[in-house]
Short mmCIF file of C-alpha atoms and ligand atoms in Angstrom, two decimals:
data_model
loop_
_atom_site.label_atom_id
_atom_site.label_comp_id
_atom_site.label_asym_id
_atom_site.label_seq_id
_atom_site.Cartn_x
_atom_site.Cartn_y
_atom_site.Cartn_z
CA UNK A 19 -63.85 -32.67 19.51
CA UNK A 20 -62.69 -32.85 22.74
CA UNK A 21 -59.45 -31.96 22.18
CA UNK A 22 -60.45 -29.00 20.25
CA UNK A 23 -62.08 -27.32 22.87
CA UNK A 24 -59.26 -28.32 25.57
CA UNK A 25 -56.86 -26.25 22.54
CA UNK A 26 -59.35 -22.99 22.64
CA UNK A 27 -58.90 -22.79 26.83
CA UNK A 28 -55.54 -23.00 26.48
CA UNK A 29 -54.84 -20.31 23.50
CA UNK A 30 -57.89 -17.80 25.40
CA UNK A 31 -55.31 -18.51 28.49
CA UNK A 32 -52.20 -17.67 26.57
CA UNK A 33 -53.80 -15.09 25.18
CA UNK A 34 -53.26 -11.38 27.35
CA UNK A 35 -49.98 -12.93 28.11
CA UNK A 36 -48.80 -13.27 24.38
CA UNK A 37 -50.41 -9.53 23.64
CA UNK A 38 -48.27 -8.25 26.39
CA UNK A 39 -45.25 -10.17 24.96
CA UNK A 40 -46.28 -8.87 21.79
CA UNK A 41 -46.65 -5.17 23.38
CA UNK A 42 -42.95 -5.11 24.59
CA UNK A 43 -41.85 -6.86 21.50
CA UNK A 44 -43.34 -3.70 19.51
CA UNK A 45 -42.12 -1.00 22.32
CA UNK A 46 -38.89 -3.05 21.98
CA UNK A 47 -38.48 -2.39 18.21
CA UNK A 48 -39.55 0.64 18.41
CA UNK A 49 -36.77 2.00 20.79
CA UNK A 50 -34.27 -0.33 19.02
CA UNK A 51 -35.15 1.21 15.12
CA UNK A 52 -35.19 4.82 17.40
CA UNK A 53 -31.39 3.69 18.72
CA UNK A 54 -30.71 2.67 15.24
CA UNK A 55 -31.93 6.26 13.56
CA UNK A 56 -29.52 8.00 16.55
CA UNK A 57 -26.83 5.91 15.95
CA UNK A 58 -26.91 6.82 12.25
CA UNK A 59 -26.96 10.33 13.08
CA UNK A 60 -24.79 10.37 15.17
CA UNK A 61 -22.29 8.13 13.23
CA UNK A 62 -23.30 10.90 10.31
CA UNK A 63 -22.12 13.41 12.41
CA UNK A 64 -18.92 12.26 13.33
CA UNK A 65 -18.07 11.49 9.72
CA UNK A 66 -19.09 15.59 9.24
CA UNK A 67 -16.91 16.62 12.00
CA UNK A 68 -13.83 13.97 10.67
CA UNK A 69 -13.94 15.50 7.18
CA UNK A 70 -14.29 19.29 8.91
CA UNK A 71 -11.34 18.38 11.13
CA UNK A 72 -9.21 16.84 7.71
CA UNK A 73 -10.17 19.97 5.77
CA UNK A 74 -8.77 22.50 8.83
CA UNK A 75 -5.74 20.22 9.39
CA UNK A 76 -5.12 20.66 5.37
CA UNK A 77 -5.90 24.38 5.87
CA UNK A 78 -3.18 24.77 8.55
CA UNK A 79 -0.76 22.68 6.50
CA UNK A 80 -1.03 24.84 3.99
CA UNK A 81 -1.00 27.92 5.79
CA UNK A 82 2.31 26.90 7.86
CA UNK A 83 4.13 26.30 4.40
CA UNK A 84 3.40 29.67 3.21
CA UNK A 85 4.39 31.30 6.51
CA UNK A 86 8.11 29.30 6.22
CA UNK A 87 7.84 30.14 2.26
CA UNK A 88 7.20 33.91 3.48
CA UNK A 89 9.69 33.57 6.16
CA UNK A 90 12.55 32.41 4.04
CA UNK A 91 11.52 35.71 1.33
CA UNK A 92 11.78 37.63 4.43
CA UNK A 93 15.44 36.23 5.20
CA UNK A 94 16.37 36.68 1.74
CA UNK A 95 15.17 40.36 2.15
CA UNK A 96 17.14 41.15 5.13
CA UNK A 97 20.09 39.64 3.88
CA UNK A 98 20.55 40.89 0.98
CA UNK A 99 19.82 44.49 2.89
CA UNK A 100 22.46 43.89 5.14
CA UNK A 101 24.81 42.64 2.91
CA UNK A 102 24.27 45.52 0.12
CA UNK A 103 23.89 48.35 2.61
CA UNK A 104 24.90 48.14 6.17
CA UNK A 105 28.30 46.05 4.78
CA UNK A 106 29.25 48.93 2.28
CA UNK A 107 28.38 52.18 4.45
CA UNK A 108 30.68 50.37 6.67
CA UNK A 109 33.20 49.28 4.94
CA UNK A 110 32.94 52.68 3.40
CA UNK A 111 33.69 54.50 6.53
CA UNK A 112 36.83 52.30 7.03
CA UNK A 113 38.24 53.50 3.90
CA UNK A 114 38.22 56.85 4.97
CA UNK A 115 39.37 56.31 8.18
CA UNK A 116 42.14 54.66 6.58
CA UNK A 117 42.75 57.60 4.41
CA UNK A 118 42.48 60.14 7.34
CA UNK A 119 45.46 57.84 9.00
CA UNK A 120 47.76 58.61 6.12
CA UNK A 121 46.84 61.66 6.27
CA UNK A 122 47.45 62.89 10.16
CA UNK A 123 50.62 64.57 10.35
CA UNK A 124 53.40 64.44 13.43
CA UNK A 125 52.87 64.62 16.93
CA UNK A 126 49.10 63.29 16.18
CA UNK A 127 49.78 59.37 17.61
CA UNK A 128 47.10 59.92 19.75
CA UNK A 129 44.55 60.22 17.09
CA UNK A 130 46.22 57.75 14.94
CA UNK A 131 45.65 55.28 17.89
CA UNK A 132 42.08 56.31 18.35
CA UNK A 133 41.38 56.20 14.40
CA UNK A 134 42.91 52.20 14.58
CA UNK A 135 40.69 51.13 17.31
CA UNK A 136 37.67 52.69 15.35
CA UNK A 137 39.04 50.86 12.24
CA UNK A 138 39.02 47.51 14.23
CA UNK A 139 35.08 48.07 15.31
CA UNK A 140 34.31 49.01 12.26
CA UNK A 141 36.02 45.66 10.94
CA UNK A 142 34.43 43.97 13.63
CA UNK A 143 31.04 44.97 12.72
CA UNK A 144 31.43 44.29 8.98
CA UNK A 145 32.13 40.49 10.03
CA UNK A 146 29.31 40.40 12.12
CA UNK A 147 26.97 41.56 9.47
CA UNK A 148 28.36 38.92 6.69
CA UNK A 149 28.08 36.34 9.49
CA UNK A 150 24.09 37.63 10.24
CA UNK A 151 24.00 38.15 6.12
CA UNK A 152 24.79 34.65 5.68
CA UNK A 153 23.08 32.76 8.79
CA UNK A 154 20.13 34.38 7.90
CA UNK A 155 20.03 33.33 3.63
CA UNK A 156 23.15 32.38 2.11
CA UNK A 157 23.81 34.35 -0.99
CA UNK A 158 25.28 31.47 -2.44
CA UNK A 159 22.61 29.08 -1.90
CA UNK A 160 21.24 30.98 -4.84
CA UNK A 161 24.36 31.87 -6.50
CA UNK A 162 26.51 28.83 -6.38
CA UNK A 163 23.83 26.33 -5.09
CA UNK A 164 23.33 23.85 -2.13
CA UNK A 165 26.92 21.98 -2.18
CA UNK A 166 29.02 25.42 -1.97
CA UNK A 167 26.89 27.00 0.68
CA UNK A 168 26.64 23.95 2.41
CA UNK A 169 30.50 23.44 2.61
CA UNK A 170 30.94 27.23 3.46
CA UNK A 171 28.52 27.02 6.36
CA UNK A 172 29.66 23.60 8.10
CA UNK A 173 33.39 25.45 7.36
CA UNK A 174 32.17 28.65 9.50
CA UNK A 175 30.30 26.45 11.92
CA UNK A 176 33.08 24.22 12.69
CA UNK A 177 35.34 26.74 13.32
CA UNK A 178 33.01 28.65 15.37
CA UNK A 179 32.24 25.77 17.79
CA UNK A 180 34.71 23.46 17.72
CA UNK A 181 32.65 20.65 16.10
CA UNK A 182 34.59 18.49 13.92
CA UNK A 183 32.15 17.68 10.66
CA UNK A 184 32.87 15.05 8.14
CA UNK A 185 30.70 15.70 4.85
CA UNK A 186 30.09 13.42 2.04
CA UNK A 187 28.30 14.18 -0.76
CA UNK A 188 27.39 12.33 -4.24
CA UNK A 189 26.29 13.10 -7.34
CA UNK A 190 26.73 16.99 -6.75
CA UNK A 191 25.76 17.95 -10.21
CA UNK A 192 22.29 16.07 -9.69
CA UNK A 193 21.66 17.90 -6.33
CA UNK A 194 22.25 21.24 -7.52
CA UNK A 195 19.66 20.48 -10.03
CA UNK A 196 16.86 20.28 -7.51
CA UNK A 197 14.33 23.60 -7.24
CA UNK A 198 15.29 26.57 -4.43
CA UNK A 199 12.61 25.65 -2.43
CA UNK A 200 14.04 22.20 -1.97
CA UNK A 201 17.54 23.34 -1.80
CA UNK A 202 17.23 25.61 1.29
CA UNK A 203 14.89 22.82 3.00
CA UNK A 204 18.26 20.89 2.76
CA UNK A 205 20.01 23.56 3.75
CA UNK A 206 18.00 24.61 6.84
CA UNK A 207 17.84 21.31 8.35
CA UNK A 208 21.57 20.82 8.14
CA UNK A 209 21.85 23.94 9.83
CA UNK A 210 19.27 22.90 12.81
CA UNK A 211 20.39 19.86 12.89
CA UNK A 212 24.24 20.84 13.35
CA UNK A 213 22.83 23.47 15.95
CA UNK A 214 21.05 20.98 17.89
CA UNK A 215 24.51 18.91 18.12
CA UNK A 216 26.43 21.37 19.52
CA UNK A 217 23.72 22.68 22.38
CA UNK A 218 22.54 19.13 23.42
CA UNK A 219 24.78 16.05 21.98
CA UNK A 220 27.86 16.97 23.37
CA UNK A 221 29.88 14.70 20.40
CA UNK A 222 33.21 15.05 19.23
CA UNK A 223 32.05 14.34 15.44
CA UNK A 224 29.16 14.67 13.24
CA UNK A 225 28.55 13.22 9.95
CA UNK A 226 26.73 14.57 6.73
CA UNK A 227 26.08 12.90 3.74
CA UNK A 228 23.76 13.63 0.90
CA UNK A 229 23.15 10.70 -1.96
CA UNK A 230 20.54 9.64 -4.59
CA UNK A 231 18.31 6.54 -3.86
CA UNK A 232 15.58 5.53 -5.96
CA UNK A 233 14.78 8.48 -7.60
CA UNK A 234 15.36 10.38 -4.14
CA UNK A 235 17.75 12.69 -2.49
CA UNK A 236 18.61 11.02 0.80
CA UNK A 237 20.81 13.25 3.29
CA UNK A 238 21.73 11.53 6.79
CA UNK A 239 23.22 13.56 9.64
CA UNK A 240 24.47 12.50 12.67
CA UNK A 241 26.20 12.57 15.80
CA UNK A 242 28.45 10.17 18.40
CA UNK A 243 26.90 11.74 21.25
CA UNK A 244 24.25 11.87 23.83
CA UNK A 245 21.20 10.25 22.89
CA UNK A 246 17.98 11.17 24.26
CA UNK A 247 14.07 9.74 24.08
CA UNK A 248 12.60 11.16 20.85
CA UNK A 249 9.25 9.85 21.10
CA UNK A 250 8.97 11.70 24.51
CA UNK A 251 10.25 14.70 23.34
CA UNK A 252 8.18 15.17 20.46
CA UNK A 253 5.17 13.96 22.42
CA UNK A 254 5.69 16.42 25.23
CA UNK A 255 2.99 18.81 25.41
CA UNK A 256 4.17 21.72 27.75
CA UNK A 257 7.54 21.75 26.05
CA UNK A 258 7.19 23.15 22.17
CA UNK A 259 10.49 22.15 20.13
CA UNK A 260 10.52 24.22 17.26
CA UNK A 261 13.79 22.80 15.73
CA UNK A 262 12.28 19.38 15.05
CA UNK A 263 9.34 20.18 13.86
CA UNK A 264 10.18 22.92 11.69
CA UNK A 265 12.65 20.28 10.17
CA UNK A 266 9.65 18.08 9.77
CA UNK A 267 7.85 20.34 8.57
CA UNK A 268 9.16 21.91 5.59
CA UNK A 269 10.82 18.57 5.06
CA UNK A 270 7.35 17.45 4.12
CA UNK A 271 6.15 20.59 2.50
CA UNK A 272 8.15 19.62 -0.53
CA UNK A 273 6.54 15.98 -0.77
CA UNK A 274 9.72 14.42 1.45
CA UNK A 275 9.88 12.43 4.77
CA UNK A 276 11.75 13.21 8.17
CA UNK A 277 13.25 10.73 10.70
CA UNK A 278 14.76 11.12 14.20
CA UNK A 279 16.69 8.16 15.68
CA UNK A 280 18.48 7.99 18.80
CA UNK A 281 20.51 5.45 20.32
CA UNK A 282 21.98 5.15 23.69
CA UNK A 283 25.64 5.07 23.07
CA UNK A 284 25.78 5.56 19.63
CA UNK A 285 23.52 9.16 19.11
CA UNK A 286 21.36 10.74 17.37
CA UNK A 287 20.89 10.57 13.28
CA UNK A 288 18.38 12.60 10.83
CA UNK A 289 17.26 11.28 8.23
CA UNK A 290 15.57 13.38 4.79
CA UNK A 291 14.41 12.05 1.92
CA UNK A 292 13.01 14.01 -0.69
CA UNK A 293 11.69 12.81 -4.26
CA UNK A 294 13.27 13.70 -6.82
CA UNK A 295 11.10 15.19 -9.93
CA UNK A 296 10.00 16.33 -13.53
CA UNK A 297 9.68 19.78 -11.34
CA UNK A 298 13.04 20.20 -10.79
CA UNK A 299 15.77 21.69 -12.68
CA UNK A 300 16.28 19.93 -15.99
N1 LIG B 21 21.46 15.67 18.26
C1 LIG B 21 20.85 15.67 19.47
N2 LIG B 21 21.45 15.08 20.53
C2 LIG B 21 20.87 15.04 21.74
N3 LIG B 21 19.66 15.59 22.00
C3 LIG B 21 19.01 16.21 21.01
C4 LIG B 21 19.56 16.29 19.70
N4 LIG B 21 18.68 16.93 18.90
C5 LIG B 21 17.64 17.25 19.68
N5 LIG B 21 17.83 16.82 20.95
C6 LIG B 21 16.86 16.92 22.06
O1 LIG B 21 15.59 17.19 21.51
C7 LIG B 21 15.06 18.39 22.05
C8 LIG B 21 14.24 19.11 21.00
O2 LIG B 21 15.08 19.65 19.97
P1 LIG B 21 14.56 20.90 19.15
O3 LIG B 21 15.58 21.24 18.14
O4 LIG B 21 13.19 20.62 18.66
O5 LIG B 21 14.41 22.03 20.25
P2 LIG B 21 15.59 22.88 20.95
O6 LIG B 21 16.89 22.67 20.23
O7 LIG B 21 15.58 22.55 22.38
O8 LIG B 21 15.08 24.36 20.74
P3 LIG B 21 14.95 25.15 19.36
O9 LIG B 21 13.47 25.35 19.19
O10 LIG B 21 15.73 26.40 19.56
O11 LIG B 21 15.52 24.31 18.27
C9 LIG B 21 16.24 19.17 22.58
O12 LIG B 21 15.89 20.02 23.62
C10 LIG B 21 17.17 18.04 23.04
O13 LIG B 21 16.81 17.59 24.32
MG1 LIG B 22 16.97 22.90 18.09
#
């Protein structure tokens, strides 16, 4: 009995403290299942604004492939423009001033001299249009195919800057049996590629070589020259390099990947490989 009692002092003592305790425990929950609500909202949110920030990515994928799909339409325009027109009006006129040569009489050197350094312009310029003709689409990318316009190019280009270019390439008959689109990818990062080795590597010899790999055309170029730091390159944000990423990008527009490697003392090598599928030719 005497217990008892001593137990109801000691719980009516403990009592306002435990309601307090039992106050904050309540206020405690309360903020916590508030933090809890927030932190699904929030956490909601972010998930909203990930997927938003996926779908514009995707949109701007998309939209960059059509603009180089456009862009290489456009080239293909131009080029066959130049080729067609501006080539033949000029060649044209050289014809006749070849026949107006023949046909000055005596005592006329004069004019024959002045219609023979008009002739050599006019040669001059026809060359420069087939040259802009071809750099800009290579009729025989479409006509011939990848291999042919490839070796024409790198036979131009070599000449042209002194670059010395050793090109291998297997399985020709399987290459020229992938789709345009994938064909002038090839084609346009051999031609970056080889640019970007004659304005930065300073080498003495580059190397192409295009082979099949598991179901994949893999094509390798590279240098023996000056190397440089790719990762800070690419990461640099105040300097935009177009080459490289263009490569990348339509390298990966057709379902392929794109590599960069560079080695002090040995140089730089790209590397494309791009699936080979029921979508292509045959
Ligand atoms: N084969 C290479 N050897 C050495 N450095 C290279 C090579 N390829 C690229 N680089 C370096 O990477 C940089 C970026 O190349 P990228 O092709 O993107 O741009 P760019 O050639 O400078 O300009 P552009 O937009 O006209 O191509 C170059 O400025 C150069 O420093
Ligand atoms: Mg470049």
């Amino acid at each position: 009995m005497k217990t008892k009692s001593h137990q109801l002092i000691v719980q009516s003592k403990l009592a306002p403290e435990l309601v307090a305790v039992r106050q904050q425990l309540r206020r405690e929950t309360g903020l916590r299942k508030a933090a809890d609500m927030a932190l699904r909202k929030s956490r909601k949110q972010q998930d909203q604004l990930l997927e938003k920030s996926h779908f514009m990515q995707e949109q701007l994928r998309n939209l960059s492939h059509q603009i180089l799909l456009a862009q290489e339409e456009e080239r293909r325009h131009i080029s066959r423009e130049l080729h067609d027109e501006i080539s033949q009006t000029l060649t044209g006129i050289n014809v006749r001033l070849a026949a107006l040569k023949i046909h000055v009489t005596s005592n006329t050197g004069d004019l024959q001299k002045k219609i023979s350094n008009t002739q050599r312009l006019v040669e001059k310029s026809v060359a420069a249009v087939h040259r802009f003709a071809r750099e800009l689409r290579p009729a025989m990318l479409d006509d011939l195919g990848l291999i042919p316009a490839l070796l024409s190019f790198m036979k131009e280009f070599g000449k042209r800057t002194g670059l010395q270019i050793r090109f291998t390439a297997l399985t020709a008959d399987r290459i020229e049996q992938l789709t345009s689109v994938k064909r002038t990818v090839l084609y346009r990062v051999v031609q970056e590629a080889l640019t970007n080795i004659t304005k930065h590597a300073h080498a003495s010899l580059a190397k192409v070589s295009i082979q099949i790999h598991s179901g994949a055309i893999c094509m390798m170029i590279s240098d023996d020259g000056k190397s440089f730091d790719v990762e800070r390159v690419l990461s640099a944000r105040r300097r935009i390099c177009l080459g490289i990423l263009g490569m990348r990008e339509r390298v990966e527009m057709v379902g392929g990947t794109f590599a960069i490697e560079s080695i002090p003392g040995k140089g730089t090598t790209v590397g494309v490989k791009i699936p080979l599928q029921n979508g292509d030719k045959k």
